[in-house]
Amino acid sequence: MFIAQGFKKENDFWKYLLGSILVFLGSLVGQIPLGLAVIITGFSTNKMPTSEKDLYAMFDSNLFLFLILISFVFAFLTLIFVVKKGHHQSFLSIVTSRNSIDWKRVFVAFTIWALFSSTLIVISYFTDSSQIQLQFNLVPFLLLVLITLVLMPIQTTTEELVFRGYLMQGFFNLSKNKWFPLVMTSVIFGVMHIFNPEVQKMGYLILVYYIGTGLFLGIITLMDEGTELAIGFHAANNMTAALLITSDFTVFKTYSVFKDLSEPSLDYEAFLPVFIIYPILIFVFSKIYKWSSWKEKLLGNHQED
């Protein structure tokens, strides 16, 4: 049972809190290059950034994306250290319950979501090009592809292993049931996005989308006994967004193929994935991988297993 792989008497919950803090500190260390770049550029131009908009304006978007994603490399390495030295577990134990990582599962989830997302973007462009602008620029785009392929999977995998792996197991150790880790990791994952530009634009109700996404990723992790599907989905989601479409109100402003010119608004499209698309995906995955024992895997407790 994947969620119980960290279940040990010596793995008190305070260790997970401490481990999470260390991973966060690791990401802060990884932000030192960005901080130095801001200071050097600020002094050279005699203009220090006073807002998020100023910060974005200081750098080429590819360079800024690179500097942001570097922090996740440090977070990932710190997570490995925490799991191995702090909890005396193999790193594989927070990835999957299988004997090795099932890369086929990763690529299946990645392919399904990448194709779906890409198709929607292309259809939107040809349906109403007044809201989506073609901005393809070959050289910056190729550099963006390189940065995205190398660093973005590290970012998305780190987030999945922290929330759906490490913390999921930590909350199971605390509660000894499965619904509490599922709910807590989903809520924390959603709230972590509270400072995203789109939240400031559309209001806190958009957090329903982020919490719902966390819930979806948690469900497929528990049902599949591993994080492979969640890792593939998350990578496809972020990489598609970075390469195909950007806007002035998203976290990553990139040299993508398209730019969304529409004003962000809280409408049915924000909730469509949570209440329609994600349940369909869960159904599809359940058929592909023949999931069973839903109640036990999502709501069961330690004594029952």
CSV table of C-alpha atoms in Angstrom, one decimal:
chain,number,residue,atom,x,y,z
A,1,MET,CA,0.0,0.0,0.0
A,2,PHE,CA,1.7,3.2,-1.2
A,3,ILE,CA,0.4,5.6,1.4
A,4,ALA,CA,1.6,3.3,4.2
A,5,GLN,CA,5.2,2.9,3.0
A,6,GLY,CA,6.4,5.6,5.4
A,7,PHE,CA,4.4,4.2,8.3
A,8,LYS,CA,6.9,3.7,11.0
A,9,LYS,CA,6.8,4.4,14.8
A,10,GLU,CA,9.9,6.6,14.5
A,11,ASN,CA,8.4,8.7,11.7
A,12,ASP,CA,6.6,11.1,14.0
A,13,PHE,CA,4.7,13.8,12.3
A,14,TRP,CA,7.1,16.5,13.5
A,15,LYS,CA,9.7,15.0,11.2
A,16,TYR,CA,7.4,15.7,8.2
A,17,LEU,CA,6.9,19.2,9.3
A,18,LEU,CA,10.7,19.7,9.7
A,19,GLY,CA,11.3,17.9,6.4
A,20,SER,CA,8.8,20.2,4.7
A,21,ILE,CA,10.6,23.3,6.1
A,22,LEU,CA,13.9,21.9,4.9
A,23,VAL,CA,12.6,21.4,1.4
A,24,PHE,CA,11.2,25.0,1.5
A,25,LEU,CA,14.6,26.3,2.6
A,26,GLY,CA,16.3,24.3,-0.1
A,27,SER,CA,14.1,26.1,-2.7
A,28,LEU,CA,15.0,29.4,-1.1
A,29,VAL,CA,18.7,28.6,-1.6
A,30,GLY,CA,17.8,27.8,-5.2
A,31,GLN,CA,16.5,31.4,-5.5
A,32,ILE,CA,19.8,32.9,-4.7
A,33,PRO,CA,20.8,33.1,-8.4
A,34,LEU,CA,17.5,35.0,-9.1
A,35,GLY,CA,18.2,37.3,-6.1
A,36,LEU,CA,21.8,38.1,-7.3
A,37,ALA,CA,20.5,38.7,-10.8
A,38,VAL,CA,17.9,41.2,-9.5
A,39,ILE,CA,20.5,43.0,-7.4
A,40,ILE,CA,23.1,43.2,-10.2
A,41,THR,CA,20.6,44.3,-12.8
A,42,GLY,CA,19.0,46.7,-10.4
A,43,PHE,CA,22.3,48.4,-9.6
A,44,SER,CA,23.4,48.5,-13.3
A,45,THR,CA,20.2,50.1,-14.4
A,46,ASN,CA,19.8,52.2,-11.2
A,47,LYS,CA,16.2,50.8,-10.8
A,48,MET,CA,15.2,48.2,-8.3
A,49,PRO,CA,11.9,46.4,-8.8
A,50,THR,CA,9.1,47.6,-6.5
A,51,SER,CA,6.4,45.4,-7.9
A,52,GLU,CA,5.9,42.0,-9.6
A,53,LYS,CA,5.5,43.8,-12.9
A,54,ASP,CA,8.9,45.5,-12.5
A,55,LEU,CA,10.5,42.2,-11.7
A,56,TYR,CA,9.2,40.6,-14.9
A,57,ALA,CA,10.3,43.6,-16.9
A,58,MET,CA,13.9,43.3,-15.6
A,59,PHE,CA,14.7,40.1,-17.5
A,60,ASP,CA,14.1,38.3,-20.8
A,61,SER,CA,11.2,35.8,-20.1
A,62,ASN,CA,13.4,32.8,-20.9
A,63,LEU,CA,16.0,33.9,-18.5
A,64,PHE,CA,13.4,34.6,-15.8
A,65,LEU,CA,11.8,31.2,-16.3
A,66,PHE,CA,15.2,29.6,-16.0
A,67,LEU,CA,16.0,31.4,-12.8
A,68,ILE,CA,12.6,30.5,-11.3
A,69,LEU,CA,12.8,26.8,-12.2
A,70,ILE,CA,16.4,26.4,-10.8
A,71,SER,CA,15.0,26.7,-7.3
A,72,PHE,CA,13.1,23.4,-7.8
A,73,VAL,CA,16.3,21.6,-8.5
A,74,PHE,CA,17.5,22.5,-5.0
A,75,ALA,CA,14.1,21.6,-3.5
A,76,PHE,CA,14.2,18.2,-5.3
A,77,LEU,CA,17.7,17.4,-4.0
A,78,THR,CA,16.7,18.5,-0.5
A,79,LEU,CA,13.7,16.2,-0.6
A,80,ILE,CA,15.9,13.2,-1.5
A,81,PHE,CA,18.1,14.0,1.5
A,82,VAL,CA,15.2,14.4,3.8
A,83,VAL,CA,13.6,11.1,2.8
A,84,LYS,CA,16.8,9.1,2.9
A,85,LYS,CA,18.5,10.6,6.0
A,86,GLY,CA,15.6,12.0,8.0
A,87,HIS,CA,13.1,9.1,7.5
A,88,HIS,CA,15.5,6.3,6.5
A,89,GLN,CA,13.4,5.4,3.5
A,90,SER,CA,14.3,4.8,-0.1
A,91,PHE,CA,13.4,7.7,-2.3
A,92,LEU,CA,11.3,5.2,-4.4
A,93,SER,CA,9.0,4.8,-1.4
A,94,ILE,CA,7.5,8.3,-1.9
A,95,VAL,CA,7.2,7.7,-5.7
A,96,THR,CA,5.4,4.4,-6.0
A,97,SER,CA,4.6,1.1,-4.4
A,98,ARG,CA,6.0,-0.8,-7.4
A,99,ASN,CA,9.5,-2.2,-7.6
A,100,SER,CA,10.5,0.5,-9.9
A,101,ILE,CA,9.0,3.6,-11.4
A,102,ASP,CA,6.4,2.7,-14.1
A,103,TRP,CA,7.4,5.2,-16.8
A,104,LYS,CA,4.7,3.9,-19.1
A,105,ARG,CA,2.1,5.2,-16.7
A,106,VAL,CA,3.9,8.6,-16.6
A,107,PHE,CA,3.8,8.9,-20.4
A,108,VAL,CA,0.2,7.7,-20.7
A,109,ALA,CA,-1.0,10.4,-18.3
A,110,PHE,CA,1.3,13.0,-20.0
A,111,THR,CA,0.1,12.1,-23.5
A,112,ILE,CA,-3.6,12.1,-22.7
A,113,TRP,CA,-3.5,15.5,-21.0
A,114,ALA,CA,-1.0,17.1,-23.4
A,115,LEU,CA,-3.2,16.1,-26.4
A,116,PHE,CA,-6.4,17.2,-24.7
A,117,SER,CA,-4.9,20.6,-23.6
A,118,SER,CA,-3.2,21.3,-27.0
A,119,THR,CA,-6.4,20.5,-28.9
A,120,LEU,CA,-8.5,22.9,-26.8
A,121,ILE,CA,-5.9,25.7,-27.3
A,122,VAL,CA,-5.8,25.2,-31.1
A,123,ILE,CA,-9.6,25.0,-31.4
A,124,SER,CA,-9.9,28.2,-29.3
A,125,TYR,CA,-7.5,30.0,-31.6
A,126,PHE,CA,-9.4,29.0,-34.8
A,127,THR,CA,-12.8,29.6,-33.2
A,128,ASP,CA,-12.0,33.2,-32.0
A,129,SER,CA,-8.6,34.5,-33.0
A,130,SER,CA,-9.5,37.9,-31.5
A,131,GLN,CA,-9.0,36.5,-28.0
A,132,ILE,CA,-5.8,34.5,-28.8
A,133,GLN,CA,-2.9,36.0,-30.7
A,134,LEU,CA,-0.3,34.0,-32.6
A,135,GLN,CA,3.2,35.2,-31.4
A,136,PHE,CA,5.5,32.5,-32.6
A,137,ASN,CA,9.2,33.5,-32.6
A,138,LEU,CA,11.5,30.7,-33.6
A,139,VAL,CA,14.8,31.4,-31.8
A,140,PRO,CA,13.3,32.4,-28.4
A,141,PHE,CA,10.8,29.5,-28.7
A,142,LEU,CA,13.5,26.9,-29.2
A,143,LEU,CA,15.3,28.2,-26.1
A,144,LEU,CA,12.0,28.0,-24.3
A,145,VAL,CA,11.6,24.4,-25.4
A,146,LEU,CA,15.1,23.5,-24.0
A,147,ILE,CA,14.4,25.1,-20.7
A,148,THR,CA,10.9,23.6,-20.4
A,149,LEU,CA,12.1,20.0,-21.3
A,150,VAL,CA,15.0,20.1,-18.9
A,151,LEU,CA,13.7,22.0,-15.9
A,152,MET,CA,9.9,22.0,-15.9
A,153,PRO,CA,9.6,18.2,-15.3
A,154,ILE,CA,11.8,18.7,-12.2
A,155,GLN,CA,9.4,21.4,-11.0
A,156,THR,CA,6.2,19.4,-11.5
A,157,THR,CA,7.7,16.2,-10.2
A,158,THR,CA,9.0,17.9,-7.0
A,159,GLU,CA,5.6,19.3,-6.3
A,160,GLU,CA,3.9,15.9,-6.8
A,161,LEU,CA,6.4,14.1,-4.7
A,162,VAL,CA,6.1,16.6,-1.9
A,163,PHE,CA,2.3,16.7,-1.9
A,164,ARG,CA,1.1,13.3,-3.2
A,165,GLY,CA,4.1,11.4,-1.9
A,166,TYR,CA,5.9,12.8,1.2
A,167,LEU,CA,3.0,14.8,2.8
A,168,MET,CA,0.4,12.2,1.9
A,169,GLN,CA,2.4,9.6,3.8
A,170,GLY,CA,3.1,12.0,6.6
A,171,PHE,CA,-0.6,12.8,7.2
A,172,PHE,CA,-1.4,9.1,7.0
A,173,ASN,CA,1.1,8.5,9.8
A,174,LEU,CA,-0.7,11.3,11.8
A,175,SER,CA,-4.3,10.3,11.1
A,176,LYS,CA,-4.0,6.6,10.3
A,177,ASN,CA,-6.7,7.0,7.7
A,178,LYS,CA,-6.7,7.9,4.0
A,179,TRP,CA,-9.4,10.6,3.6
A,180,PHE,CA,-7.6,13.0,5.9
A,181,PRO,CA,-4.3,13.0,3.9
A,182,LEU,CA,-6.3,13.3,0.7
A,183,VAL,CA,-8.2,16.3,1.9
A,184,MET,CA,-5.3,18.0,3.7
A,185,THR,CA,-2.8,17.7,0.8
A,186,SER,CA,-5.4,19.0,-1.6
A,187,VAL,CA,-6.3,22.0,0.5
A,188,ILE,CA,-2.6,22.9,1.1
A,189,PHE,CA,-1.8,22.4,-2.6
A,190,GLY,CA,-4.7,24.8,-3.5
A,191,VAL,CA,-3.8,27.4,-0.9
A,192,MET,CA,-0.1,27.4,-2.1
A,193,HIS,CA,-1.4,29.0,-5.3
A,194,ILE,CA,-3.1,31.9,-3.4
A,195,PHE,CA,-0.4,34.4,-4.6
A,196,ASN,CA,-0.7,33.5,-8.3
A,197,PRO,CA,-1.6,36.5,-10.5
A,198,GLU,CA,-4.8,34.9,-11.7
A,199,VAL,CA,-6.0,34.6,-8.1
A,200,GLN,CA,-5.5,38.3,-7.6
A,201,LYS,CA,-7.4,38.9,-10.9
A,202,MET,CA,-10.4,36.5,-10.4
A,203,GLY,CA,-10.7,36.3,-6.6
A,204,TYR,CA,-10.3,33.5,-4.1
A,205,LEU,CA,-13.1,31.4,-5.5
A,206,ILE,CA,-10.7,30.3,-8.2
A,207,LEU,CA,-8.9,28.3,-5.4
A,208,VAL,CA,-11.7,25.8,-6.0
A,209,TYR,CA,-10.0,24.9,-9.2
A,210,TYR,CA,-6.6,24.5,-7.5
A,211,ILE,CA,-8.0,22.5,-4.6
A,212,GLY,CA,-10.0,20.4,-7.0
A,213,THR,CA,-6.9,19.7,-9.0
A,214,GLY,CA,-5.1,18.6,-5.9
A,215,LEU,CA,-8.0,16.3,-5.0
A,216,PHE,CA,-8.0,14.8,-8.5
A,217,LEU,CA,-4.2,14.2,-8.3
A,218,GLY,CA,-4.6,12.7,-4.8
A,219,ILE,CA,-7.4,10.3,-5.9
A,220,ILE,CA,-5.4,8.9,-8.9
A,221,THR,CA,-2.4,8.5,-6.6
A,222,LEU,CA,-4.3,6.6,-4.0
A,223,MET,CA,-6.2,4.5,-6.5
A,224,ASP,CA,-3.1,3.7,-8.6
A,225,GLU,CA,-0.8,3.1,-5.6
A,226,GLY,CA,1.8,5.5,-6.9
A,227,THR,CA,2.4,9.0,-8.1
A,228,GLU,CA,3.3,8.1,-11.7
A,229,LEU,CA,-0.1,9.2,-13.2
A,230,ALA,CA,0.0,12.5,-11.2
A,231,ILE,CA,3.5,13.2,-12.3
A,232,GLY,CA,2.7,12.7,-15.9
A,233,PHE,CA,-0.5,14.8,-15.7
A,234,HIS,CA,1.2,17.7,-13.9
A,235,ALA,CA,4.1,17.8,-16.3
A,236,ALA,CA,1.8,17.9,-19.3
A,237,ASN,CA,-0.3,20.6,-17.7
A,238,ASN,CA,2.6,23.0,-17.0
A,239,MET,CA,4.6,22.2,-20.1
A,240,THR,CA,1.7,22.7,-22.4
A,241,ALA,CA,0.9,26.0,-20.8
A,242,ALA,CA,4.5,27.2,-21.0
A,243,LEU,CA,5.0,26.2,-24.7
A,244,LEU,CA,1.6,26.8,-26.2
A,245,ILE,CA,-0.1,29.7,-24.5
A,246,THR,CA,0.7,32.6,-22.1
A,247,SER,CA,-1.0,35.7,-20.9
A,248,ASP,CA,-0.3,38.8,-18.8
A,249,PHE,CA,-2.0,37.2,-15.7
A,250,THR,CA,-0.3,33.8,-15.6
A,251,VAL,CA,2.6,32.7,-13.4
A,252,PHE,CA,4.9,31.9,-16.3
A,253,LYS,CA,5.0,34.5,-19.0
A,254,THR,CA,6.8,32.9,-21.9
A,255,TYR,CA,7.6,33.0,-25.6
A,256,SER,CA,4.8,30.6,-26.2
A,257,VAL,CA,3.2,30.0,-29.6
A,258,PHE,CA,0.0,31.8,-28.6
A,259,LYS,CA,-0.9,34.6,-26.2
A,260,ASP,CA,-4.3,34.8,-24.5
A,261,LEU,CA,-5.6,38.4,-24.8
A,262,SER,CA,-8.9,37.9,-23.0
A,263,GLU,CA,-9.5,39.5,-19.6
A,264,PRO,CA,-9.6,36.8,-16.9
A,265,SER,CA,-13.0,36.1,-15.5
A,266,LEU,CA,-14.5,33.6,-13.1
A,267,ASP,CA,-16.9,31.6,-15.3
A,268,TYR,CA,-17.9,28.0,-16.0
A,269,GLU,CA,-14.5,27.3,-17.7
A,270,ALA,CA,-12.7,27.7,-14.3
A,271,PHE,CA,-14.8,24.9,-12.8
A,272,LEU,CA,-15.3,22.7,-15.8
A,273,PRO,CA,-12.1,20.6,-15.2
A,274,VAL,CA,-13.0,20.0,-11.5
A,275,PHE,CA,-16.6,18.9,-12.0
A,276,ILE,CA,-16.6,17.4,-15.5
A,277,ILE,CA,-13.2,16.7,-17.0
A,278,TYR,CA,-11.3,15.3,-14.0
A,279,PRO,CA,-14.1,12.8,-13.1
A,280,ILE,CA,-14.0,11.6,-16.8
A,281,LEU,CA,-10.2,11.2,-16.5
A,282,ILE,CA,-10.6,9.3,-13.3
A,283,PHE,CA,-13.0,7.0,-15.0
A,284,VAL,CA,-10.7,6.5,-18.0
A,285,PHE,CA,-7.7,5.7,-15.8
A,286,SER,CA,-9.8,3.3,-13.7
A,287,LYS,CA,-10.7,1.4,-16.9
A,288,ILE,CA,-7.1,1.3,-18.2
A,289,TYR,CA,-5.6,0.2,-14.9
A,290,LYS,CA,-8.6,-1.8,-13.6
A,291,TRP,CA,-8.9,0.0,-10.3
A,292,SER,CA,-11.0,-1.6,-7.5
A,293,SER,CA,-11.7,-1.3,-3.8
A,294,TRP,CA,-12.5,2.4,-4.1
A,295,LYS,CA,-13.8,2.8,-0.5
A,296,GLU,CA,-10.9,1.0,1.0
A,297,LYS,CA,-8.3,3.0,-0.9
A,298,LEU,CA,-9.8,6.4,-0.5
A,299,LEU,CA,-11.5,6.1,2.9
A,300,GLY,CA,-9.9,3.2,4.7
A,301,ASN,CA,-7.8,3.3,7.7
A,302,HIS,CA,-4.6,1.6,8.9
A,303,GLN,CA,-6.4,-1.0,11.0
A,304,GLU,CA,-8.4,-2.2,8.0
A,305,ASP,CA,-5.3,-2.9,5.9
